Amino acid sequence: MTLLESLVLAVIHGLSRFLPLGAEAHERLLQQTLGWPAAEPVWKSTFAVGSLLALLVFFIHDWASILSSFLQLVFGRKKPMTFDERFPFFLIFCTALPAGTYW
């Protein structure tokens, strides 16, 4: 895979993370239209980690606010009043819901 191919695939992978149709479909469409070879699994995992790091860096203030509100609730034992304070409990509920349904 050339540098140009990897750059184009990385940009498409990063942008298609926000679309309902997955990044894999966009990569295959690009491969069929331009005739590029399929990306190796190492590249695909690198693109995924890069997208995750970009989202974490972009939303760092939001993550810090949610984490600090959660820690204040746990250690300060105050009642959750804002959405940031209720959000971690909502995340825990949403992640436990599939396991509870399966059980």
PDB file of C-alpha atoms in Angstrom:
ATOM      1  CA  MET A   1       0.000   0.000   0.000  1.00  0.00           C
ATOM      2  CA  THR A   2       1.427   3.358  -1.018  1.00  0.00           C
ATOM      3  CA  LEU A   3       1.469   6.482   1.118  1.00  0.00           C
ATOM      4  CA  LEU A   4      -1.272   8.075  -0.989  1.00  0.00           C
ATOM      5  CA  GLU A   5      -3.512   5.025  -0.650  1.00  0.00           C
ATOM      6  CA  SER A   6      -3.029   4.866   3.112  1.00  0.00           C
ATOM      7  CA  LEU A   7      -3.733   8.588   3.528  1.00  0.00           C
ATOM      8  CA  VAL A   8      -6.904   8.418   1.452  1.00  0.00           C
ATOM      9  CA  LEU A   9      -8.111   5.309   3.284  1.00  0.00           C
ATOM     10  CA  ALA A  10      -7.366   6.911   6.673  1.00  0.00           C
ATOM     11  CA  VAL A  11      -9.348  10.045   5.810  1.00  0.00           C
ATOM     12  CA  ILE A  12     -12.275   8.011   4.472  1.00  0.00           C
ATOM     13  CA  HIS A  13     -12.188   5.735   7.505  1.00  0.00           C
ATOM     14  CA  GLY A  14     -12.133   8.688   9.913  1.00  0.00           C
ATOM     15  CA  LEU A  15     -14.951  10.569   8.203  1.00  0.00           C
ATOM     16  CA  SER A  16     -17.156   7.522   7.705  1.00  0.00           C
ATOM     17  CA  ARG A  17     -17.122   6.798  11.460  1.00  0.00           C
ATOM     18  CA  PHE A  18     -19.897   9.385  11.746  1.00  0.00           C
ATOM     19  CA  LEU A  19     -22.076   7.912   8.977  1.00  0.00           C
ATOM     20  CA  PRO A  20     -24.611   5.103   9.358  1.00  0.00           C
ATOM     21  CA  LEU A  21     -22.877   3.103   6.644  1.00  0.00           C
ATOM     22  CA  GLY A  22     -19.656   1.688   8.059  1.00  0.00           C
ATOM     23  CA  ALA A  23     -16.098   2.471   7.140  1.00  0.00           C
ATOM     24  CA  GLU A  24     -15.635  -1.029   5.730  1.00  0.00           C
ATOM     25  CA  ALA A  25     -18.265  -0.393   3.058  1.00  0.00           C
ATOM     26  CA  HIS A  26     -16.616   2.870   2.042  1.00  0.00           C
ATOM     27  CA  GLU A  27     -13.236   1.162   1.820  1.00  0.00           C
ATOM     28  CA  ARG A  28     -14.630  -1.575  -0.401  1.00  0.00           C
ATOM     29  CA  LEU A  29     -16.365   0.980  -2.611  1.00  0.00           C
ATOM     30  CA  LEU A  30     -13.085   2.849  -2.987  1.00  0.00           C
ATOM     31  CA  GLN A  31     -11.241  -0.388  -3.789  1.00  0.00           C
ATOM     32  CA  GLN A  32     -13.737  -1.328  -6.489  1.00  0.00           C
ATOM     33  CA  THR A  33     -13.857   2.094  -8.121  1.00  0.00           C
ATOM     34  CA  LEU A  34     -10.117   2.828  -8.094  1.00  0.00           C
ATOM     35  CA  GLY A  35      -8.864  -0.756  -8.242  1.00  0.00           C
ATOM     36  CA  TRP A  36      -6.710  -0.468  -5.116  1.00  0.00           C
ATOM     37  CA  PRO A  37      -5.760  -3.588  -3.175  1.00  0.00           C
ATOM     38  CA  ALA A  38      -7.571  -4.409   0.064  1.00  0.00           C
ATOM     39  CA  ALA A  39      -6.142  -2.859   3.196  1.00  0.00           C
ATOM     40  CA  GLU A  40      -4.369  -5.247   5.528  1.00  0.00           C
ATOM     41  CA  PRO A  41      -5.804  -5.834   9.014  1.00  0.00           C
ATOM     42  CA  VAL A  42      -2.879  -3.938  10.553  1.00  0.00           C
ATOM     43  CA  TRP A  43      -3.851  -0.827   8.606  1.00  0.00           C
ATOM     44  CA  LYS A  44      -7.518  -1.184   9.481  1.00  0.00           C
ATOM     45  CA  SER A  45      -6.741  -1.435  13.184  1.00  0.00           C
ATOM     46  CA  THR A  46      -4.413   1.562  12.904  1.00  0.00           C
ATOM     47  CA  PHE A  47      -7.208   3.580  11.277  1.00  0.00           C
ATOM     48  CA  ALA A  48      -9.616   2.571  14.041  1.00  0.00           C
ATOM     49  CA  VAL A  49      -7.188   3.524  16.810  1.00  0.00           C
ATOM     50  CA  GLY A  50      -6.479   6.818  15.065  1.00  0.00           C
ATOM     51  CA  SER A  51     -10.193   7.602  14.856  1.00  0.00           C
ATOM     52  CA  LEU A  52     -10.649   6.765  18.530  1.00  0.00           C
ATOM     53  CA  LEU A  53      -7.717   8.962  19.580  1.00  0.00           C
ATOM     54  CA  ALA A  54      -9.023  11.839  17.453  1.00  0.00           C
ATOM     55  CA  LEU A  55     -12.427  11.621  19.130  1.00  0.00           C
ATOM     56  CA  LEU A  56     -10.884  11.431  22.596  1.00  0.00           C
ATOM     57  CA  VAL A  57      -8.701  14.475  21.936  1.00  0.00           C
ATOM     58  CA  PHE A  58     -11.536  16.458  20.327  1.00  0.00           C
ATOM     59  CA  PHE A  59     -13.922  15.808  23.224  1.00  0.00           C
ATOM     60  CA  ILE A  60     -11.330  15.954  26.028  1.00  0.00           C
ATOM     61  CA  HIS A  61     -13.148  18.728  27.903  1.00  0.00           C
ATOM     62  CA  ASP A  62     -16.431  16.821  27.803  1.00  0.00           C
ATOM     63  CA  TRP A  63     -14.772  13.636  29.055  1.00  0.00           C
ATOM     64  CA  ALA A  64     -13.050  15.571  31.847  1.00  0.00           C
ATOM     65  CA  SER A  65     -16.343  17.191  32.879  1.00  0.00           C
ATOM     66  CA  ILE A  66     -18.171  13.871  32.955  1.00  0.00           C
ATOM     67  CA  LEU A  67     -15.382  12.170  34.895  1.00  0.00           C
ATOM     68  CA  SER A  68     -15.085  14.984  37.437  1.00  0.00           C
ATOM     69  CA  SER A  69     -18.872  15.044  37.978  1.00  0.00           C
ATOM     70  CA  PHE A  70     -18.901  11.287  38.448  1.00  0.00           C
ATOM     71  CA  LEU A  71     -16.040  11.407  40.955  1.00  0.00           C
ATOM     72  CA  GLN A  72     -17.793  14.184  42.876  1.00  0.00           C
ATOM     73  CA  LEU A  73     -20.899  12.017  43.061  1.00  0.00           C
ATOM     74  CA  VAL A  74     -19.036   8.936  44.220  1.00  0.00           C
ATOM     75  CA  PHE A  75     -16.745  10.580  46.751  1.00  0.00           C
ATOM     76  CA  GLY A  76     -18.775  13.667  47.653  1.00  0.00           C
ATOM     77  CA  ARG A  77     -22.044  11.751  47.881  1.00  0.00           C
ATOM     78  CA  LYS A  78     -24.126  14.552  46.470  1.00  0.00           C
ATOM     79  CA  LYS A  79     -27.351  14.120  44.510  1.00  0.00           C
ATOM     80  CA  PRO A  80     -26.956  14.240  40.698  1.00  0.00           C
ATOM     81  CA  MET A  81     -28.508  17.446  39.407  1.00  0.00           C
ATOM     82  CA  THR A  82     -27.173  17.997  35.875  1.00  0.00           C
ATOM     83  CA  PHE A  83     -26.921  15.779  32.827  1.00  0.00           C
ATOM     84  CA  ASP A  84     -23.134  15.470  33.241  1.00  0.00           C
ATOM     85  CA  GLU A  85     -23.692  14.052  36.694  1.00  0.00           C
ATOM     86  CA  ARG A  86     -26.312  11.543  35.539  1.00  0.00           C
ATOM     87  CA  PHE A  87     -24.554  10.521  32.331  1.00  0.00           C
ATOM     88  CA  PRO A  88     -22.064   7.969  33.826  1.00  0.00           C
ATOM     89  CA  PHE A  89     -24.933   6.116  35.482  1.00  0.00           C
ATOM     90  CA  PHE A  90     -26.772   6.102  32.138  1.00  0.00           C
ATOM     91  CA  LEU A  91     -23.654   4.646  30.460  1.00  0.00           C
ATOM     92  CA  ILE A  92     -23.354   1.931  33.097  1.00  0.00           C
ATOM     93  CA  PHE A  93     -27.034   1.086  32.645  1.00  0.00           C
ATOM     94  CA  CYS A  94     -26.721   0.956  28.838  1.00  0.00           C
ATOM     95  CA  THR A  95     -23.671  -1.278  28.935  1.00  0.00           C
ATOM     96  CA  ALA A  96     -25.267  -3.626  31.469  1.00  0.00           C
ATOM     97  CA  LEU A  97     -28.588  -3.814  29.593  1.00  0.00           C
ATOM     98  CA  PRO A  98     -27.463  -6.305  26.888  1.00  0.00           C
ATOM     99  CA  ALA A  99     -25.852  -8.561  29.482  1.00  0.00           C
ATOM    100  CA  GLY A 100     -28.999  -8.417  31.615  1.00  0.00           C
ATOM    101  CA  THR A 101     -31.170  -9.169  28.601  1.00  0.00           C
ATOM    102  CA  TYR A 102     -28.988 -12.114  27.662  1.00  0.00           C
ATOM    103  CA  TRP A 103     -29.066 -13.440  31.222  1.00  0.00           C
TER     104      TRP A 103
END
